[in-house]
PDB file of C-alpha atoms in Angstrom:
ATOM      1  CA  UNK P1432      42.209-230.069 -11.400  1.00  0.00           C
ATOM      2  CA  UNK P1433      41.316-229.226 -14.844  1.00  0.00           C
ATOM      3  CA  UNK P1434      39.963-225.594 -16.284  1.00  0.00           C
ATOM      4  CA  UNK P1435      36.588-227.440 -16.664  1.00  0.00           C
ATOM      5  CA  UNK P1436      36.563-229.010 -13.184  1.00  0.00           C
ATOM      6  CA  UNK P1437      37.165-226.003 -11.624  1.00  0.00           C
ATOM      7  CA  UNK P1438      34.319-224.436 -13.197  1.00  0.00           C
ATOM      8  CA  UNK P1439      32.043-227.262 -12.707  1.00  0.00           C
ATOM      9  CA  UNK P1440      33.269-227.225  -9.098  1.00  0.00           C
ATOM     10  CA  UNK P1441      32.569-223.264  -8.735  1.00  0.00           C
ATOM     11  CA  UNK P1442      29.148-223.874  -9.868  1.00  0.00           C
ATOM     12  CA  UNK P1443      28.100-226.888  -7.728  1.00  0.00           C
ATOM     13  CA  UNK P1444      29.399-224.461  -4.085  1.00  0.00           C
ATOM     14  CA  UNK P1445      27.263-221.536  -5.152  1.00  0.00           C
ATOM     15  CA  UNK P1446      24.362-223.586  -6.274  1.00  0.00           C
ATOM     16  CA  UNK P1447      24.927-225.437  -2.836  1.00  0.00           C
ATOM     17  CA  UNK P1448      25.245-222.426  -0.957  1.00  0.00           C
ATOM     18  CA  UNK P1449      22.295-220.850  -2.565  1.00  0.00           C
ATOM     19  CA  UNK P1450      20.003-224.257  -1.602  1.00  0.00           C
ATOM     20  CA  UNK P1451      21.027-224.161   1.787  1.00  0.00           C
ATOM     21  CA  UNK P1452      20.392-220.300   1.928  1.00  0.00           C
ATOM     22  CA  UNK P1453      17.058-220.534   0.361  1.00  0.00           C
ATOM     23  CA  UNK P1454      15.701-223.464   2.784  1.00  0.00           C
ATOM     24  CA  UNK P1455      16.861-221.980   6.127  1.00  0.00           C
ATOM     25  CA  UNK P1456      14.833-218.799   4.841  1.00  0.00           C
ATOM     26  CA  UNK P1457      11.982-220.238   3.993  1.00  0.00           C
ATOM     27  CA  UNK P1458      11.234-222.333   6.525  1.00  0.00           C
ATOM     28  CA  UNK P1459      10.522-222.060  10.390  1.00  0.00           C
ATOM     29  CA  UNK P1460      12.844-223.810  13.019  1.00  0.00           C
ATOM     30  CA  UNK P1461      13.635-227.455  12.733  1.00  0.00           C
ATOM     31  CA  UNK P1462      10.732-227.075   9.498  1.00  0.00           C
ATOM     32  CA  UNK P1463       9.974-230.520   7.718  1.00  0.00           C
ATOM     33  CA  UNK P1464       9.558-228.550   4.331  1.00  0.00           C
ATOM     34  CA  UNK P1465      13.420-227.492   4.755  1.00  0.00           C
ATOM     35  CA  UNK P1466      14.271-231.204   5.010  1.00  0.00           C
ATOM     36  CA  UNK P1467      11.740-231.784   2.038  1.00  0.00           C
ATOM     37  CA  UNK P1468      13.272-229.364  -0.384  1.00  0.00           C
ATOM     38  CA  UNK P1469      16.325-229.987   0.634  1.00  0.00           C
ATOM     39  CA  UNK P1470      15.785-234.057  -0.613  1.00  0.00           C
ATOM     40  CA  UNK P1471      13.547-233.052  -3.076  1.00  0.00           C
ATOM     41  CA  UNK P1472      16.469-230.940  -5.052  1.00  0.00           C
ATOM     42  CA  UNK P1473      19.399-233.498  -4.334  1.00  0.00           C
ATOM     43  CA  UNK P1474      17.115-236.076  -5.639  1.00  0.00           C
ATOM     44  CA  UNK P1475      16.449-234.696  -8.707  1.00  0.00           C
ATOM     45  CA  UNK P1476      19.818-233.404  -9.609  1.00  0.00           C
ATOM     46  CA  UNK P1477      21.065-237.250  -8.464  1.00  0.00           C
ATOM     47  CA  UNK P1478      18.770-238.376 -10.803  1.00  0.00           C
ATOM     48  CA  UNK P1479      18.937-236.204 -14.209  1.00  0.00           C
ATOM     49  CA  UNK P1480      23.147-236.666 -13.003  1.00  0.00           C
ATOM     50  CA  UNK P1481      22.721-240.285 -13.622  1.00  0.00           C
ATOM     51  CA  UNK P1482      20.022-240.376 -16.488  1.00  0.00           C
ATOM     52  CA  UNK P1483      21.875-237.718 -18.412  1.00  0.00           C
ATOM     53  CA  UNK P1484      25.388-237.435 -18.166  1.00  0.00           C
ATOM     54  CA  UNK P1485      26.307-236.053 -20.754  1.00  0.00           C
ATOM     55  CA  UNK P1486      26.017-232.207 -19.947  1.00  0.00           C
ATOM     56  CA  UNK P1487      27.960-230.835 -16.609  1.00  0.00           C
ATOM     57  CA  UNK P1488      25.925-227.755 -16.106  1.00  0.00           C
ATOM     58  CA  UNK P1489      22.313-229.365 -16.860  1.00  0.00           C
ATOM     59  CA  UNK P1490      21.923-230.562 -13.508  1.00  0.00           C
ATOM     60  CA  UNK P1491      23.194-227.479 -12.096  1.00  0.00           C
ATOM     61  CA  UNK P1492      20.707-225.904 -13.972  1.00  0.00           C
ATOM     62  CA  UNK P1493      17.628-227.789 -12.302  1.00  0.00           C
ATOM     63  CA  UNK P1494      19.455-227.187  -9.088  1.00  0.00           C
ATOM     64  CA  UNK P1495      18.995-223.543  -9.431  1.00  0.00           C
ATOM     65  CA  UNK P1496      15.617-223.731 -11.325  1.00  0.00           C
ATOM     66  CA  UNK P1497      14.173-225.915  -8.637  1.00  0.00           C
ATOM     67  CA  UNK P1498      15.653-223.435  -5.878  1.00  0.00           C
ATOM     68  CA  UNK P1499      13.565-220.717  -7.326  1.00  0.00           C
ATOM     69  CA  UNK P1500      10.525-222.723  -7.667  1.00  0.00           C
ATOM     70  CA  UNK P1501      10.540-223.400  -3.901  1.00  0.00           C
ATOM     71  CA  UNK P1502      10.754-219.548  -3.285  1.00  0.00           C
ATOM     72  CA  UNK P1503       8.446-219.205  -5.746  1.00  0.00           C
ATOM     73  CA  UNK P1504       5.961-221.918  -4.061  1.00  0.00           C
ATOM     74  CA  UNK P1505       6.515-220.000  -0.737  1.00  0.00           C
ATOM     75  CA  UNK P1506       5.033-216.497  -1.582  1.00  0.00           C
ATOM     76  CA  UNK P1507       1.865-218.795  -3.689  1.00  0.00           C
ATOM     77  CA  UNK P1508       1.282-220.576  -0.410  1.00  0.00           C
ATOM     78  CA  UNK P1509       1.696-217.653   1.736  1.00  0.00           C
ATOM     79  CA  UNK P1510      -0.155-215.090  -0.430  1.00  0.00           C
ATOM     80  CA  UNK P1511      -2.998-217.548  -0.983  1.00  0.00           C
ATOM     81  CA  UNK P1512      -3.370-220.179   1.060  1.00  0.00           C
ATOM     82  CA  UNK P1513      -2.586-218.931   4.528  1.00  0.00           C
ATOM     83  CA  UNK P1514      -4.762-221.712   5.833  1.00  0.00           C
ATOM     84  CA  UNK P1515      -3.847-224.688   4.329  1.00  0.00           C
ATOM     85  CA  UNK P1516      -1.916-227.233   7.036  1.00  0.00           C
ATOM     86  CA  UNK P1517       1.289-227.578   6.440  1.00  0.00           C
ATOM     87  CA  UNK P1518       1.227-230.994   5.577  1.00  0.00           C
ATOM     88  CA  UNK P1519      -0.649-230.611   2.427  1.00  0.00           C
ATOM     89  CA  UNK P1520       1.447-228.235   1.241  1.00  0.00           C
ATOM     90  CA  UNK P1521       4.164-229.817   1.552  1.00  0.00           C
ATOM     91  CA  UNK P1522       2.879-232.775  -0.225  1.00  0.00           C
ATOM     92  CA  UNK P1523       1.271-230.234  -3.361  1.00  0.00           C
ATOM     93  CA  UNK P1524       5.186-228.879  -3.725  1.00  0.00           C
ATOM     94  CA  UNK P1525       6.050-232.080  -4.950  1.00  0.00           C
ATOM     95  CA  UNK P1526       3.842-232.820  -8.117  1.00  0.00           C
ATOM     96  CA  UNK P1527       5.364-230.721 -10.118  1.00  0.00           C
ATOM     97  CA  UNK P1528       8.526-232.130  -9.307  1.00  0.00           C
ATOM     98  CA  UNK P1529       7.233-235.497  -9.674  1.00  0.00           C
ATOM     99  CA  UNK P1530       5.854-234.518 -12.937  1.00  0.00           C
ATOM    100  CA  UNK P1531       8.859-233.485 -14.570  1.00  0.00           C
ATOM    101  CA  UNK P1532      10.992-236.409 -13.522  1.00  0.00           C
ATOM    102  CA  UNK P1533       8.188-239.004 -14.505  1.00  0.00           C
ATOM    103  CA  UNK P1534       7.783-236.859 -18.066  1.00  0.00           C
ATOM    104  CA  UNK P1535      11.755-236.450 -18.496  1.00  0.00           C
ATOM    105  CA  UNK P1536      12.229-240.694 -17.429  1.00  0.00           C
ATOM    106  CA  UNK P1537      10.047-241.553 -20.353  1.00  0.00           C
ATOM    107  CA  UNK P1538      11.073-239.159 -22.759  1.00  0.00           C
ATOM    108  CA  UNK P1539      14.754-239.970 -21.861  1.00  0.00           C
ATOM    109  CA  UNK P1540      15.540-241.417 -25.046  1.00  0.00           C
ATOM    110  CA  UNK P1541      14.656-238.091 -26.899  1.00  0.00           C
ATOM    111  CA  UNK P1542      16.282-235.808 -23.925  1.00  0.00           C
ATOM    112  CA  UNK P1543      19.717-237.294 -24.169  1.00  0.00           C
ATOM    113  CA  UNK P1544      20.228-236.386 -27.614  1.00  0.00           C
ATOM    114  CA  UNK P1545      19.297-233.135 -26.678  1.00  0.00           C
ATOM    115  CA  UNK P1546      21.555-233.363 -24.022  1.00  0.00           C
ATOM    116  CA  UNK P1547      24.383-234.459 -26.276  1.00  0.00           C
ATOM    117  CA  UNK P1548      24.141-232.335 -28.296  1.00  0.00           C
ATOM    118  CA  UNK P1549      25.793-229.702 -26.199  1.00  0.00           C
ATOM    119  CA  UNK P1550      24.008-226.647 -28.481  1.00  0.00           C
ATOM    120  CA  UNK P1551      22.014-223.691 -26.972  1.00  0.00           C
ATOM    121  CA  UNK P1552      18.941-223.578 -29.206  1.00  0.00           C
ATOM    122  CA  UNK P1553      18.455-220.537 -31.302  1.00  0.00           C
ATOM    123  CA  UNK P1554      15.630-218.800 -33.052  1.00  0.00           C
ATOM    124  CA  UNK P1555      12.549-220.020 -33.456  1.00  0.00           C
ATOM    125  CA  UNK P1556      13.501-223.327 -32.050  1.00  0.00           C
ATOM    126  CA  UNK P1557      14.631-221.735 -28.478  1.00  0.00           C
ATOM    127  CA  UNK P1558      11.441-219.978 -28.364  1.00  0.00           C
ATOM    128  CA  UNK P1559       9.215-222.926 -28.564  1.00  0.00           C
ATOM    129  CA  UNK P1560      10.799-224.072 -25.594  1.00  0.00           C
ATOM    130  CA  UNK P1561       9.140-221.194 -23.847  1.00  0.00           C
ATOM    131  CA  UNK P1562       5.417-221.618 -24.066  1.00  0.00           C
ATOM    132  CA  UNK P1563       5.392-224.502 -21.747  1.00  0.00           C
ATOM    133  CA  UNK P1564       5.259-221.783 -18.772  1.00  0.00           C
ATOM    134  CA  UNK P1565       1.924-219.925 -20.312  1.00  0.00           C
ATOM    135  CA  UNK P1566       0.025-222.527 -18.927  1.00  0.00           C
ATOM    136  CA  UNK P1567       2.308-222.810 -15.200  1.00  0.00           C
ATOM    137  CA  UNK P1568       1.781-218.784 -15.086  1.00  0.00           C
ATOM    138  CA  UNK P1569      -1.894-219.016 -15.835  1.00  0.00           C
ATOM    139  CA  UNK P1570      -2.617-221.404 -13.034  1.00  0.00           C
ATOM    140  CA  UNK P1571      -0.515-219.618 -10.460  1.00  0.00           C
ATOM    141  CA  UNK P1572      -1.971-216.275 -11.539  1.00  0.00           C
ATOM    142  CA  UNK P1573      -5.701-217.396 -11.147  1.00  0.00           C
ATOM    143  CA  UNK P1574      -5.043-218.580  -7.864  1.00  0.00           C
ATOM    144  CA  UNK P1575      -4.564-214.899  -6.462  1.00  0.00           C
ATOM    145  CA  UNK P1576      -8.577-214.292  -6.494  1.00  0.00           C
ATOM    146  CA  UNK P1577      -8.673-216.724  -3.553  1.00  0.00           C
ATOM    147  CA  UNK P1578      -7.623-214.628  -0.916  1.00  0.00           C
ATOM    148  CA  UNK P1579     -10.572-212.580  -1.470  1.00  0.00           C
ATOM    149  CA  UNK P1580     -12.836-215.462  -0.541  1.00  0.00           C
ATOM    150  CA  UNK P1581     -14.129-217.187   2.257  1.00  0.00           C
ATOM    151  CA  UNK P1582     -13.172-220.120   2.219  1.00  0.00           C
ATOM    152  CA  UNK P1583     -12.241-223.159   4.623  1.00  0.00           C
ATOM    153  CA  UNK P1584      -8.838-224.578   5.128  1.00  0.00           C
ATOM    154  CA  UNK P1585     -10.233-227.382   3.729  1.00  0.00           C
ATOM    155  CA  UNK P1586     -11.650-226.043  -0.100  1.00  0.00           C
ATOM    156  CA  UNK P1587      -8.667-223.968   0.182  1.00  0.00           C
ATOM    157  CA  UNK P1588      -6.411-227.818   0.375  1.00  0.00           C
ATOM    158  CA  UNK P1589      -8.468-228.686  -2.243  1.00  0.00           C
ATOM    159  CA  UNK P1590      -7.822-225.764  -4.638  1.00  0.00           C
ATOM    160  CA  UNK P1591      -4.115-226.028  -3.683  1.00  0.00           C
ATOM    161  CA  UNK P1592      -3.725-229.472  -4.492  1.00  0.00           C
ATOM    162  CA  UNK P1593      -5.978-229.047  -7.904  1.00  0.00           C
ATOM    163  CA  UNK P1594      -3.293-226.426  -8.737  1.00  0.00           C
ATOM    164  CA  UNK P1595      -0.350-227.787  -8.270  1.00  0.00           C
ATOM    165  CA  UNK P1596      -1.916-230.954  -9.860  1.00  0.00           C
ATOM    166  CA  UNK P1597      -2.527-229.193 -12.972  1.00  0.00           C
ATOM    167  CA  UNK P1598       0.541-227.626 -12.734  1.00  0.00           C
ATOM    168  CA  UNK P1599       2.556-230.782 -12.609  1.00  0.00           C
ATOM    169  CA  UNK P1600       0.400-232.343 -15.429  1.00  0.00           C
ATOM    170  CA  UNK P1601       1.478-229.486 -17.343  1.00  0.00           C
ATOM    171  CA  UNK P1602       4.864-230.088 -16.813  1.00  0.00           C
ATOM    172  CA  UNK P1603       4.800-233.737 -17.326  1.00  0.00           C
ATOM    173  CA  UNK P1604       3.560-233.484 -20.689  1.00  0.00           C
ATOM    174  CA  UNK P1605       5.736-230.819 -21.940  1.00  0.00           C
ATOM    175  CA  UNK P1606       8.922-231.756 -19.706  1.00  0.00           C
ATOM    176  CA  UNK P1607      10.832-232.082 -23.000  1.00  0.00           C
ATOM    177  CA  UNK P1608      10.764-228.722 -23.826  1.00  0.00           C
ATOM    178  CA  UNK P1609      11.264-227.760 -19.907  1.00  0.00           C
ATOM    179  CA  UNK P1610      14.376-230.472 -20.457  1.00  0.00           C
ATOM    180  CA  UNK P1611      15.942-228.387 -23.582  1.00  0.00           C
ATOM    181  CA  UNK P1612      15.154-225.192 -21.426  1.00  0.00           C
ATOM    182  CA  UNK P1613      16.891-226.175 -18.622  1.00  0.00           C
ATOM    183  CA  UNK P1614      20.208-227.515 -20.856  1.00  0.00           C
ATOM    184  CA  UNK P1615      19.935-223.810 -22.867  1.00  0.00           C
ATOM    185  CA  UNK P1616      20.067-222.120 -19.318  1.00  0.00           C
ATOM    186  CA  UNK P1617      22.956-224.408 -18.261  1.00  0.00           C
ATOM    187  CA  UNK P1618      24.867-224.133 -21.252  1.00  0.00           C
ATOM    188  CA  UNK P1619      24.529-219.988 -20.597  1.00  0.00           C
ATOM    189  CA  UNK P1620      25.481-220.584 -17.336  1.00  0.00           C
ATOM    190  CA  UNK P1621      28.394-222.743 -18.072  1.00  0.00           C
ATOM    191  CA  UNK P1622      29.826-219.472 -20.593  1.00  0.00           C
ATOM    192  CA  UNK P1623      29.004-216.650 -17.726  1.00  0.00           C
ATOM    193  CA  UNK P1624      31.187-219.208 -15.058  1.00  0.00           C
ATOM    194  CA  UNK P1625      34.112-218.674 -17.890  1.00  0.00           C
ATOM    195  CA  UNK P1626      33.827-214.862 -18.563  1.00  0.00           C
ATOM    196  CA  UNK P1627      33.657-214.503 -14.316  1.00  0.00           C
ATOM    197  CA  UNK P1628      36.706-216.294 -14.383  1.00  0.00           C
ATOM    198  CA  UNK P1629      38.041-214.172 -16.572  1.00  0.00           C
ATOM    199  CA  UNK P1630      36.944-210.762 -14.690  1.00  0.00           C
ATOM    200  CA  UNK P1631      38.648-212.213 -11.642  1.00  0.00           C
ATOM    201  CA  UNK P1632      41.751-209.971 -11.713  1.00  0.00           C
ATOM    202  CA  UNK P1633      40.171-206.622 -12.860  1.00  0.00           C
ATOM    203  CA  UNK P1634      37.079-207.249 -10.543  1.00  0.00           C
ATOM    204  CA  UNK P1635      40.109-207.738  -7.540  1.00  0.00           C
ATOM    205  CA  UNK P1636      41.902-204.587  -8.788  1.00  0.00           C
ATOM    206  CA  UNK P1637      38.825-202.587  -8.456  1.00  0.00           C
ATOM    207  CA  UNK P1638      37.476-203.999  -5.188  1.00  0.00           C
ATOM    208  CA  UNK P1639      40.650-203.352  -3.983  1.00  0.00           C
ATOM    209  CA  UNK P1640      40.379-199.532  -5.230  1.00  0.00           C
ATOM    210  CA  UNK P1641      37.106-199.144  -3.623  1.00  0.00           C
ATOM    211  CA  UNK P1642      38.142-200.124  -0.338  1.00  0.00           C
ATOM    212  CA  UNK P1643      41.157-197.926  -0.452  1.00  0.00           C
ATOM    213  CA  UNK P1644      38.711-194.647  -1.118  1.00  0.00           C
ATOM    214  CA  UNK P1645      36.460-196.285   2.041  1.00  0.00           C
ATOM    215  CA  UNK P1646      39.824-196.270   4.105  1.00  0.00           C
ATOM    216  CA  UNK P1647      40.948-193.128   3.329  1.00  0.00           C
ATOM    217  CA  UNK P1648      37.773-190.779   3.583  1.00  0.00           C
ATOM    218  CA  UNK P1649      37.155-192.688   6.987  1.00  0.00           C
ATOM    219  CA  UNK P1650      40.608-191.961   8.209  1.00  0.00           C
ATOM    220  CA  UNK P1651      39.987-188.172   7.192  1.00  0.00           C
ATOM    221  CA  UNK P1652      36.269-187.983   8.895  1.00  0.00           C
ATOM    222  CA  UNK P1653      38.219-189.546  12.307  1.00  0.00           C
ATOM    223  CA  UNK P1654      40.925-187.398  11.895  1.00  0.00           C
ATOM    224  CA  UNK P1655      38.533-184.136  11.329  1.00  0.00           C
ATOM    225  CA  UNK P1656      36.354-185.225  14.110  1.00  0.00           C
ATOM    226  CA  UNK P1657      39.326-185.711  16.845  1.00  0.00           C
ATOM    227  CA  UNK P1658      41.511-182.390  15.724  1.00  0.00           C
ATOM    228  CA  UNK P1659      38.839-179.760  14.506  1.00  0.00           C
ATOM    229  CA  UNK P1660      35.870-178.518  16.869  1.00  0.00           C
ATOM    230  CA  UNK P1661      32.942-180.024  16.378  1.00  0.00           C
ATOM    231  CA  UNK P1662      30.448-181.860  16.807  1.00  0.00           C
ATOM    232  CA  UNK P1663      30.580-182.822  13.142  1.00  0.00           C
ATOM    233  CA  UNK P1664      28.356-185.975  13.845  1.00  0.00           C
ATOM    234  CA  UNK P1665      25.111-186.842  15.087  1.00  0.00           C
ATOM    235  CA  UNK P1666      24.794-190.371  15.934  1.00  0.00           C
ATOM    236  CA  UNK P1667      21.834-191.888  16.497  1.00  0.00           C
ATOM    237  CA  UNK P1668      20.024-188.599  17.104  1.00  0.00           C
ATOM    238  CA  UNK P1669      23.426-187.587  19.769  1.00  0.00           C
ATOM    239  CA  UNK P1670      26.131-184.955  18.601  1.00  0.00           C
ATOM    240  CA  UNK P1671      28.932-186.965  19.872  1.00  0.00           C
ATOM    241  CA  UNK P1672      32.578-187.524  18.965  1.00  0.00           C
ATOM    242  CA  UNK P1673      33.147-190.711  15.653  1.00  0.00           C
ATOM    243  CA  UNK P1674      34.839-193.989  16.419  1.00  0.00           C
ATOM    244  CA  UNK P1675      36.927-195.559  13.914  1.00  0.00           C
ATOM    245  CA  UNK P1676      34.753-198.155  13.123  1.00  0.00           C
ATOM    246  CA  UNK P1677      31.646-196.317  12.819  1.00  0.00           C
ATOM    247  CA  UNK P1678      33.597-194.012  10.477  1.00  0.00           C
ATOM    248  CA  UNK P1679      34.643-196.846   8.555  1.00  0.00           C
ATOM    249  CA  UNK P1680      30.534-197.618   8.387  1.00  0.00           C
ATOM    250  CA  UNK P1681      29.883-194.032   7.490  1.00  0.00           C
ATOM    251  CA  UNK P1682      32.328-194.155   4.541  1.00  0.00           C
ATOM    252  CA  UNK P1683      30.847-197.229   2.961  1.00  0.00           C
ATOM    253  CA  UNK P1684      27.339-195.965   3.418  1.00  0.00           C
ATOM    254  CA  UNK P1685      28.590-192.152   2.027  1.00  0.00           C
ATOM    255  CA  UNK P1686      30.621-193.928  -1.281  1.00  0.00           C
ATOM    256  CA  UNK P1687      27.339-196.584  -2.015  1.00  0.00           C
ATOM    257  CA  UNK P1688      24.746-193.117  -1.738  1.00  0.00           C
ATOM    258  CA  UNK P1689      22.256-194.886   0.852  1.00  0.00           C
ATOM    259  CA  UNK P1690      22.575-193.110   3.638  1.00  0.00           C
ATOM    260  CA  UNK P1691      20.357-194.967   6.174  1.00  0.00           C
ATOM    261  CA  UNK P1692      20.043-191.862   8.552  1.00  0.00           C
ATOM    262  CA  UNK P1693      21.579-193.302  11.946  1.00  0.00           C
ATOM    263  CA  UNK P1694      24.833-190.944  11.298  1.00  0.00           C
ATOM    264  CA  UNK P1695      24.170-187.720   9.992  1.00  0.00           C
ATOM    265  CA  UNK P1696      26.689-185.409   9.116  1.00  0.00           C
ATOM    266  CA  UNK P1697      26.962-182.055  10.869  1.00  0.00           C
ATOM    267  CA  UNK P1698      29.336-179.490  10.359  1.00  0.00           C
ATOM    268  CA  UNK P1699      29.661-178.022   6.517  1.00  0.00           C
ATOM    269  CA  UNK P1700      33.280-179.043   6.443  1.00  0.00           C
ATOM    270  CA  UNK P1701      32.155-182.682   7.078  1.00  0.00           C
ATOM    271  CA  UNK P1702      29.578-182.304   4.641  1.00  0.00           C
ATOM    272  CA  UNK P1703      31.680-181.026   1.781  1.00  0.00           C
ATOM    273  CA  UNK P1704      34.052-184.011   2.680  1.00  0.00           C
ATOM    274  CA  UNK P1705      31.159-186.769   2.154  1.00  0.00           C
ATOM    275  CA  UNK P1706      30.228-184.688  -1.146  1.00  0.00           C
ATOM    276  CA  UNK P1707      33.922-185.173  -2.455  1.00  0.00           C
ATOM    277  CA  UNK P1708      33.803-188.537  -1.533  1.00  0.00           C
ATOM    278  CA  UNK P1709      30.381-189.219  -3.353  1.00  0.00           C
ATOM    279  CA  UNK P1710      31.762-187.870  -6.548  1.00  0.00           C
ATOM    280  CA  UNK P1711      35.345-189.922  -6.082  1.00  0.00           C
ATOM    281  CA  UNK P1712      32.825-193.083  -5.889  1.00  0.00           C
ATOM    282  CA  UNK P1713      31.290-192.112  -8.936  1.00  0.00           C
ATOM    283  CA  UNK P1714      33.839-192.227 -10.899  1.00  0.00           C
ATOM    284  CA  UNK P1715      35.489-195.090  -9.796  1.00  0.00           C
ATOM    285  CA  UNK P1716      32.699-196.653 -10.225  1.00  0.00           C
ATOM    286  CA  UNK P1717      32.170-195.754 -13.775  1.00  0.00           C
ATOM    287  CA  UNK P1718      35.832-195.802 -14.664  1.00  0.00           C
ATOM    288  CA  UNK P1719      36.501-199.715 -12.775  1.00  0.00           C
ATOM    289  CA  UNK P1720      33.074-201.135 -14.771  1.00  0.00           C
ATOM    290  CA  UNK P1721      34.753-199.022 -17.869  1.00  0.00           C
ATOM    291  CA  UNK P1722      38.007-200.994 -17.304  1.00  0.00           C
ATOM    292  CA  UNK P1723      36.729-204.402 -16.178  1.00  0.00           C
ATOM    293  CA  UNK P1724      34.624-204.634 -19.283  1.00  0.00           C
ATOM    294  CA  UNK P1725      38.171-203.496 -21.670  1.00  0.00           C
ATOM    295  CA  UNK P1726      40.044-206.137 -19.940  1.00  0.00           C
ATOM    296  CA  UNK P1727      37.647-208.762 -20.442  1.00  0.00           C
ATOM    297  CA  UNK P1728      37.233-207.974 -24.728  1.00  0.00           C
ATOM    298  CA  UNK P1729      40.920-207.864 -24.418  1.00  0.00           C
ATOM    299  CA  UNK P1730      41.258-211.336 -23.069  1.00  0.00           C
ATOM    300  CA  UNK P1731      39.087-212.688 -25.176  1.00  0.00           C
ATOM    301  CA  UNK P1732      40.521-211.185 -28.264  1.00  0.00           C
ATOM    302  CA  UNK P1733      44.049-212.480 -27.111  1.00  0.00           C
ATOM    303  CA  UNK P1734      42.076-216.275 -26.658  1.00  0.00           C
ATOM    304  CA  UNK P1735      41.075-216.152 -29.847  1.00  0.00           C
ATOM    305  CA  UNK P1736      44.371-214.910 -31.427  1.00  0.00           C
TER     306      UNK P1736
END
């Protein structure tokens, strides 16, 4: 497998993964709208696959663009119209896909130069690409007064469906511009895909680092705990002696600084120890992004040599 298939293959499991994460979230058990979105996004990215060939990542890009617009069509729905059957709005999160694949089948002609063209837009040119979402945002923004009225599932359908109506015209007529968007973002997304690939190796080395400095401190708050008198821990509101997997647990909560509060330590010897181990996290932290980011301009110095 080539350097170019492996990337493209990368990107297609975590956009996958992400989907599949996204509708099992979103919907309840057995929902029809996971079903929907699912279909809805392999649809699309079938289609723009077969329309427009020409560009690897462009599909992945709608992929992930249409993955956020279903989160993003959740929290509308759920923010405001908590009344509106199910049906309907499951029907209103189509238009705008609808939209864009009616606007982007017409316009194909124009799109697939863009497409071959393989070039990230830059300038003044990229950001006319942009305004197409002032009018998206507007809608969606105007929509938040509703909550604050009464008004029956029914007008609320109706405003719902007028939204997302407009919404989709919107995209239909500019869905040339959303088209050149969505190759910029997967031509960007095509170049991060080759610098992770690049930060595999340091990002191992200082994963593996991390996880040593978890080990160790949680070997030294067992060992402290069994061989010193305590109690150095209270657990869940209980002075009690540590396993070694809940030491393990405190470690990675004491290096990461979040401390959720179900082990507290006790004693000021135990304390001391988690402060030392704070500061060690610190600065491997600091140091491993320090090094990660040398060995990655190092790389790509030695590519370009």
């Amino acid at each position: 497998m080539g350097d170019g298939n492996r990337k493209l293959l990368g990107a297609v499991l975590a956009t996958g993964a992400m989907i599949v994460l996204i509708s099992f979230s979103v919907g309840d058990e057995a929902s029809f709208f996971q079903l929907m979105m699912l279909v809805s996004i392999s649809a699309s990215v079938a289609f723009f696959f077969t329309v427009f060939p020409g560009s690897r990542f462009f599909a992945i890009a709608l992929a992930n663009f249409l993955a956020i617009y279903s989160c993003i069509f959740v929290v509308f729905v759920e923010a405001n119209f908590t009344m509106v059957t199910r049906t309907l709005a499951e029907l209103a999160y189509v238009l705008p896909i609808l939209g864009f694949m009616l606007g982007t089948w017409l316009r194909r002609a124009a799109i697939r130069d863009i497409v071959v063209s393989h070039k990230v837009q830059e300038g003044s040119k990229f950001r006319r690409g942009l305004p197409w979402m002032l009018p998206v945002l507007l809608v969606g923004i105007s929509t938040f007064a509703i909550p604050g009225r009464d008004l029956s599932p029914l007008h609320q359908g109706y405003l719902l469906f007028g939204a997302m109506t407009a919404i989709a015209l919107a995209v239909f007529i500019v869905s040339s511009n959303v088209a050149a968007f969505l190759l910029d973002t997967g031509l960007v997304f095509e170049a991060f895909f080759k610098r992770v690939q690049r930060l595999t190796i340091p990002a191992f080395a200082f994963v593996t680092f991390y996880s040593i400095n978890v080990i160790v401190f949680a070997c030294f708050y067992r060992i402290l705990d069994r061989f010193s008198d305590g109690p150095h821990f209270v657990i869940e509101g209980v002075g009690r002696e540590i396993s070694f997997q809940e030491s393990l647990y405190f470690s990675i909560i004491t290096v990461s600084t979040v401390g959720y509060g179900d082990i507290v330590p006790e004693s000021v010897a135990l304390r001391a120890l988690s402060a030392i181990q704070i500061v060690f996290g610190v600065l491997l932290l600091l140091f491993g992004f320090s090094e990660i980011m040398s060995y990655s301009k190092e790389r790509g110095a030695e590519r370009q040599e």
